[in-house]
């Protein structure tokens, strides 16, 4: 969740995370909170790329997260584990002033996974079962500002534009084995875990991103969030400094929020690939490093999913 959702919904997550075990989702969207306070919300539809006109009794003041469907769409119902694409209009509950508006922009994804279900069952259960084309009204209690004064409640009008199944995440690389050229670090595998030998490998003058397995999945974009397994070794010492394999837990991250060597080296690769990255320090953490990840770095990265 980015932009508006990234700013506003995390506050709701904190408020709803302590609400006990999440209820099992019903086939239809579930309302929650002080829903009578949303009865006055009236919308005038303006299409998918322009926010609706919103009327409601002011001030709108709620003491707990409150959500309900205010207009029902005519599309299919959103299912668990899908990704809903939404546009959001955020309003000041006191005077109706617009705080933010994502309708003219690209739709925002909300992944309806177990993590959201656990963190915020209210939000999860409101989306699951809502029909595509519906508008949800979500009211959030005012939070204390930097000066300690209480802020007004906020009203979010969320339009569900579409829903699609989340991309499959692989357990291991899938594709065609590629024989790398000589002079690169040697990669072997033991019990499904790659091992790196960097003895005799020269310091790279530029980034090397060599496929060891060419995946059959979609091409990775720089703006994607990847799910990977990886192992990292410092070239100078040959010492392993990080490994998701050792933690027995896949890692997920936005590709544009990591070191440049990863962003540049993995953009354009395909899901299912195993990629050998030899990264000069200028595209990593520099001479200062980060912990034991100093100087030129070598990674083996299994690209297991992208979204």
Short mmCIF file of C-alpha atoms in Angstrom, two decimals:
data_model
loop_
_atom_site.label_atom_id
_atom_site.label_comp_id
_atom_site.label_asym_id
_atom_site.label_seq_id
_atom_site.Cartn_x
_atom_site.Cartn_y
_atom_site.Cartn_z
CA UNK A 1 0.00 0.00 0.00
CA UNK A 2 1.51 3.26 -1.10
CA UNK A 3 0.77 7.00 -1.06
CA UNK A 4 -2.46 7.66 0.85
CA UNK A 5 -2.82 4.11 2.12
CA UNK A 6 0.77 4.06 3.27
CA UNK A 7 0.15 7.21 5.31
CA UNK A 8 -3.32 6.65 6.71
CA UNK A 9 -3.99 2.92 7.00
CA UNK A 10 -0.96 2.10 9.20
CA UNK A 11 -2.59 4.23 11.91
CA UNK A 12 -5.65 2.05 11.62
CA UNK A 13 -3.51 -1.04 11.84
CA UNK A 14 -2.18 0.11 15.18
CA UNK A 15 -5.67 0.80 16.43
CA UNK A 16 -7.13 -2.49 15.27
CA UNK A 17 -4.24 -4.84 15.94
CA UNK A 18 -5.24 -5.14 19.58
CA UNK A 19 -8.81 -6.07 18.76
CA UNK A 20 -8.43 -9.80 19.40
CA UNK A 21 -8.63 -12.67 16.96
CA UNK A 22 -9.86 -11.68 13.48
CA UNK A 23 -13.35 -12.83 12.63
CA UNK A 24 -13.77 -15.34 9.84
CA UNK A 25 -14.67 -13.38 6.71
CA UNK A 26 -18.23 -13.70 5.44
CA UNK A 27 -19.12 -13.92 1.72
CA UNK A 28 -20.06 -10.22 1.84
CA UNK A 29 -18.22 -7.15 3.11
CA UNK A 30 -18.43 -6.70 6.88
CA UNK A 31 -19.21 -3.32 8.45
CA UNK A 32 -17.55 -2.45 11.76
CA UNK A 33 -17.44 0.30 14.37
CA UNK A 34 -19.83 3.21 14.80
CA UNK A 35 -21.52 2.64 11.44
CA UNK A 36 -24.56 4.83 12.21
CA UNK A 37 -22.21 7.82 12.01
CA UNK A 38 -21.61 6.98 8.34
CA UNK A 39 -25.33 6.91 7.46
CA UNK A 40 -25.16 10.54 6.33
CA UNK A 41 -22.39 9.86 3.77
CA UNK A 42 -23.81 10.44 0.27
CA UNK A 43 -21.76 10.14 -2.94
CA UNK A 44 -22.17 11.48 -6.45
CA UNK A 45 -20.21 9.23 -8.81
CA UNK A 46 -17.64 10.84 -11.14
CA UNK A 47 -16.11 7.77 -12.79
CA UNK A 48 -12.87 5.97 -11.98
CA UNK A 49 -10.40 8.82 -12.53
CA UNK A 50 -12.20 11.58 -10.62
CA UNK A 51 -13.16 11.49 -6.96
CA UNK A 52 -16.88 11.41 -6.19
CA UNK A 53 -18.64 14.37 -4.67
CA UNK A 54 -19.03 13.58 -0.96
CA UNK A 55 -21.64 14.94 1.43
CA UNK A 56 -21.82 14.06 5.12
CA UNK A 57 -22.94 15.56 8.41
CA UNK A 58 -20.10 17.56 9.95
CA UNK A 59 -18.24 17.25 12.17
CA UNK A 60 -17.74 13.50 11.78
CA UNK A 61 -16.20 12.23 14.99
CA UNK A 62 -15.53 8.54 15.71
CA UNK A 63 -13.79 6.93 18.66
CA UNK A 64 -12.93 3.68 16.88
CA UNK A 65 -12.13 2.65 13.30
CA UNK A 66 -15.42 2.50 11.43
CA UNK A 67 -16.11 1.10 7.97
CA UNK A 68 -19.06 0.26 5.75
CA UNK A 69 -19.97 -0.03 2.08
CA UNK A 70 -21.82 3.15 1.12
CA UNK A 71 -22.49 2.30 -2.55
CA UNK A 72 -22.35 -1.24 -3.90
CA UNK A 73 -20.72 -1.95 -7.24
CA UNK A 74 -21.89 -4.34 -9.91
CA UNK A 75 -18.73 -6.40 -10.28
CA UNK A 76 -17.54 -9.68 -8.79
CA UNK A 77 -16.94 -9.98 -5.08
CA UNK A 78 -13.35 -9.53 -3.90
CA UNK A 79 -11.85 -12.76 -2.57
CA UNK A 80 -9.30 -13.53 0.13
CA UNK A 81 -5.68 -13.57 -1.09
CA UNK A 82 -6.49 -11.34 -4.04
CA UNK A 83 -5.01 -7.91 -4.69
CA UNK A 84 -7.63 -5.17 -4.78
CA UNK A 85 -6.76 -2.03 -6.75
CA UNK A 86 -8.32 1.07 -5.23
CA UNK A 87 -8.47 4.84 -5.41
CA UNK A 88 -8.80 6.86 -2.22
CA UNK A 89 -10.14 10.29 -1.31
CA UNK A 90 -9.11 11.45 2.18
CA UNK A 91 -11.20 14.14 3.89
CA UNK A 92 -11.02 16.07 7.14
CA UNK A 93 -13.91 14.83 9.26
CA UNK A 94 -14.41 18.22 10.88
CA UNK A 95 -14.92 20.41 7.82
CA UNK A 96 -14.77 18.06 4.80
CA UNK A 97 -11.57 19.58 3.41
CA UNK A 98 -9.63 17.34 1.01
CA UNK A 99 -6.45 15.96 2.56
CA UNK A 100 -5.37 13.84 -0.39
CA UNK A 101 -6.83 12.39 -3.57
CA UNK A 102 -5.41 9.43 -5.50
CA UNK A 103 -8.24 9.14 -8.05
CA UNK A 104 -6.36 10.93 -10.88
CA UNK A 105 -3.29 8.77 -10.21
CA UNK A 106 -2.53 5.11 -10.71
CA UNK A 107 -4.67 2.72 -8.61
CA UNK A 108 -3.17 1.59 -5.31
CA UNK A 109 -2.85 -2.14 -4.52
CA UNK A 110 -4.14 -3.62 -1.27
CA UNK A 111 -3.08 -7.24 -0.80
CA UNK A 112 -5.72 -9.19 1.12
CA UNK A 113 -3.35 -11.67 2.68
CA UNK A 114 -2.98 -13.27 6.10
CA UNK A 115 -0.73 -10.43 7.28
CA UNK A 116 -3.46 -7.83 6.74
CA UNK A 117 -6.06 -10.21 8.20
CA UNK A 118 -4.01 -10.49 11.40
CA UNK A 119 -2.97 -6.84 11.65
CA UNK A 120 -6.32 -5.31 10.78
CA UNK A 121 -9.30 -7.65 10.58
CA UNK A 122 -11.63 -4.65 10.26
CA UNK A 123 -10.01 -3.52 7.00
CA UNK A 124 -9.53 -7.07 5.72
CA UNK A 125 -13.15 -8.07 6.31
CA UNK A 126 -14.44 -4.86 4.76
CA UNK A 127 -12.62 -5.54 1.50
CA UNK A 128 -13.18 -9.30 1.29
CA UNK A 129 -16.67 -9.77 -0.09
CA UNK A 130 -17.07 -6.20 -1.37
CA UNK A 131 -18.07 -6.00 -5.03
CA UNK A 132 -15.79 -4.41 -7.60
CA UNK A 133 -17.08 -0.89 -8.21
CA UNK A 134 -18.14 -0.41 -4.58
CA UNK A 135 -17.29 2.63 -2.48
CA UNK A 136 -16.26 2.02 1.13
CA UNK A 137 -16.33 4.73 3.76
CA UNK A 138 -13.59 4.32 6.36
CA UNK A 139 -13.47 6.70 9.31
CA UNK A 140 -10.38 6.88 11.49
CA UNK A 141 -10.26 8.52 14.93
CA UNK A 142 -8.16 11.67 15.23
CA UNK A 143 -4.64 11.14 16.54
CA UNK A 144 -2.60 13.46 18.72
CA UNK A 145 -0.52 15.90 16.70
CA UNK A 146 3.09 16.90 17.28
CA UNK A 147 1.87 19.60 19.65
CA UNK A 148 -0.12 17.04 21.64
CA UNK A 149 -3.47 18.40 20.51
CA UNK A 150 -6.07 15.96 19.19
CA UNK A 151 -6.55 16.06 15.42
CA UNK A 152 -9.95 15.67 13.70
CA UNK A 153 -11.18 12.30 12.55
CA UNK A 154 -10.47 11.45 8.94
CA UNK A 155 -12.88 10.04 6.38
CA UNK A 156 -11.56 7.89 3.55
CA UNK A 157 -13.75 7.14 0.53
CA UNK A 158 -12.26 4.08 -1.14
CA UNK A 159 -13.39 2.86 -4.55
CA UNK A 160 -12.64 -0.76 -5.42
CA UNK A 161 -11.61 -0.60 -9.08
CA UNK A 162 -10.57 -4.19 -9.67
CA UNK A 163 -9.41 -7.38 -8.00
CA UNK A 164 -6.98 -9.98 -9.24
CA UNK A 165 -5.28 -13.06 -7.89
CA UNK A 166 -1.91 -12.42 -6.25
CA UNK A 167 1.09 -13.64 -8.26
CA UNK A 168 2.35 -17.09 -7.31
CA UNK A 169 5.47 -17.20 -5.15
CA UNK A 170 7.83 -20.05 -6.02
CA UNK A 171 9.64 -22.25 -3.49
CA UNK A 172 12.77 -22.49 -5.63
CA UNK A 173 14.11 -21.30 -8.99
CA UNK A 174 12.42 -22.71 -12.08
CA UNK A 175 13.88 -22.39 -15.56
CA UNK A 176 16.77 -23.26 -17.84
CA UNK A 177 20.28 -23.74 -16.44
CA UNK A 178 22.83 -21.28 -17.82
CA UNK A 179 26.59 -21.90 -17.93
CA UNK A 180 28.37 -18.72 -16.76
CA UNK A 181 31.58 -17.46 -18.40
CA UNK A 182 34.94 -18.17 -16.70
CA UNK A 183 36.40 -15.85 -14.10
CA UNK A 184 33.26 -15.42 -12.01
CA UNK A 185 32.68 -16.74 -8.49
CA UNK A 186 31.87 -20.44 -8.40
CA UNK A 187 28.39 -21.39 -7.23
CA UNK A 188 27.61 -24.89 -6.00
CA UNK A 189 24.53 -26.19 -4.24
CA UNK A 190 24.16 -28.27 -1.10
CA UNK A 191 20.74 -29.41 0.06
CA UNK A 192 19.14 -26.79 -2.17
CA UNK A 193 21.21 -23.94 -0.72
CA UNK A 194 23.74 -22.13 -2.97
CA UNK A 195 27.33 -21.84 -1.76
CA UNK A 196 29.81 -19.27 -3.07
CA UNK A 197 33.56 -19.61 -3.68
CA UNK A 198 35.21 -16.29 -4.57
CA UNK A 199 38.87 -17.35 -4.45
CA UNK A 200 40.92 -15.76 -7.23
CA UNK A 201 38.04 -13.57 -8.45
CA UNK A 202 39.17 -10.08 -9.45
CA UNK A 203 37.49 -6.95 -8.15
CA UNK A 204 34.74 -5.92 -10.57
CA UNK A 205 35.09 -2.71 -12.55
CA UNK A 206 31.36 -2.71 -13.24
CA UNK A 207 28.27 -4.56 -12.15
CA UNK A 208 27.95 -8.18 -13.22
CA UNK A 209 24.47 -9.76 -13.23
CA UNK A 210 24.80 -13.31 -14.56
CA UNK A 211 21.90 -15.72 -14.88
CA UNK A 212 22.65 -19.16 -13.45
CA UNK A 213 19.05 -20.26 -14.02
CA UNK A 214 16.94 -18.32 -16.53
CA UNK A 215 13.42 -18.19 -15.11
CA UNK A 216 10.27 -18.64 -17.15
CA UNK A 217 8.22 -16.03 -15.27
CA UNK A 218 7.44 -12.37 -15.95
CA UNK A 219 10.16 -9.74 -16.28
CA UNK A 220 11.06 -7.82 -13.15
CA UNK A 221 10.46 -4.07 -13.12
CA UNK A 222 12.43 -1.63 -10.97
CA UNK A 223 9.20 -0.67 -9.19
CA UNK A 224 8.29 -4.26 -8.28
CA UNK A 225 8.31 -5.75 -4.81
CA UNK A 226 10.31 -8.97 -4.97
CA UNK A 227 10.22 -12.14 -2.93
CA UNK A 228 13.64 -13.79 -2.93
CA UNK A 229 16.07 -16.12 -1.27
CA UNK A 230 19.67 -14.97 -1.28
CA UNK A 231 23.15 -15.38 0.13
CA UNK A 232 25.76 -12.61 0.29
CA UNK A 233 29.56 -12.81 0.55
CA UNK A 234 32.23 -10.12 0.84
CA UNK A 235 34.56 -10.52 -2.13
CA UNK A 236 37.77 -9.56 -0.31
CA UNK A 237 37.34 -11.97 2.61
CA UNK A 238 35.07 -14.60 1.13
CA UNK A 239 33.05 -14.41 4.35
CA UNK A 240 29.29 -14.83 4.23
CA UNK A 241 27.58 -11.85 5.86
CA UNK A 242 23.91 -12.56 5.17
CA UNK A 243 21.64 -15.38 4.05
CA UNK A 244 17.87 -15.77 3.95
CA UNK A 245 18.51 -19.49 3.53
CA UNK A 246 20.11 -19.59 6.99
CA UNK A 247 17.06 -17.85 8.44
CA UNK A 248 14.80 -20.28 6.56
CA UNK A 249 12.62 -17.35 5.58
CA UNK A 250 12.14 -15.70 2.20
CA UNK A 251 12.73 -11.96 2.02
CA UNK A 252 10.41 -9.39 0.41
CA UNK A 253 11.31 -5.79 -0.42
CA UNK A 254 10.70 -3.04 -2.99
CA UNK A 255 13.45 -3.32 -5.60
CA UNK A 256 13.84 0.46 -5.71
CA UNK A 257 14.60 0.55 -1.97
CA UNK A 258 17.79 -1.55 -1.87
CA UNK A 259 21.41 -1.04 -2.91
CA UNK A 260 21.91 0.11 -6.50
CA UNK A 261 23.64 -3.14 -7.42
CA UNK A 262 20.46 -5.07 -6.66
CA UNK A 263 18.15 -2.57 -8.35
CA UNK A 264 20.23 -2.40 -11.51
CA UNK A 265 21.22 -6.07 -11.54
CA UNK A 266 17.77 -7.59 -11.02
CA UNK A 267 15.68 -5.20 -13.12
CA UNK A 268 14.89 -6.99 -16.37
CA UNK A 269 15.54 -10.46 -14.95
CA UNK A 270 12.67 -12.94 -14.85
CA UNK A 271 10.80 -14.59 -12.01
CA UNK A 272 12.17 -18.08 -11.43
CA UNK A 273 15.75 -17.00 -12.12
CA UNK A 274 18.84 -17.59 -10.01
CA UNK A 275 21.15 -14.63 -10.52
CA UNK A 276 24.81 -14.16 -9.59
CA UNK A 277 25.54 -10.53 -8.72
CA UNK A 278 29.11 -9.24 -8.47
CA UNK A 279 28.71 -5.70 -7.22
CA UNK A 280 31.42 -3.01 -7.07
CA UNK A 281 31.48 -1.17 -3.78
CA UNK A 282 30.23 2.05 -5.37
CA UNK A 283 26.93 0.28 -6.06
CA UNK A 284 26.84 -1.35 -2.61
CA UNK A 285 27.71 0.17 0.78
CA UNK A 286 31.03 1.74 -0.19
CA UNK A 287 34.27 1.39 1.81
CA UNK A 288 32.53 2.05 5.12
CA UNK A 289 30.21 -0.87 4.52
CA UNK A 290 27.31 -2.00 6.62
CA UNK A 291 28.45 -4.44 9.27
CA UNK A 292 30.47 -7.14 7.52
CA UNK A 293 29.11 -6.17 4.11
CA UNK A 294 32.13 -4.09 3.11
CA UNK A 295 33.76 -3.36 -0.24
CA UNK A 296 32.83 -5.36 -3.34
CA UNK A 297 30.01 -7.82 -2.69
CA UNK A 298 28.83 -11.06 -4.27
CA UNK A 299 25.26 -12.40 -4.07
CA UNK A 300 23.32 -15.33 -5.35
CA UNK A 301 19.65 -14.29 -5.61
CA UNK A 302 16.70 -16.59 -6.35
CA UNK A 303 13.82 -14.49 -7.71
CA UNK A 304 10.72 -16.29 -6.44
CA UNK A 305 8.01 -13.70 -6.95
CA UNK A 306 7.32 -10.15 -8.12
CA UNK A 307 4.33 -7.86 -7.72
#
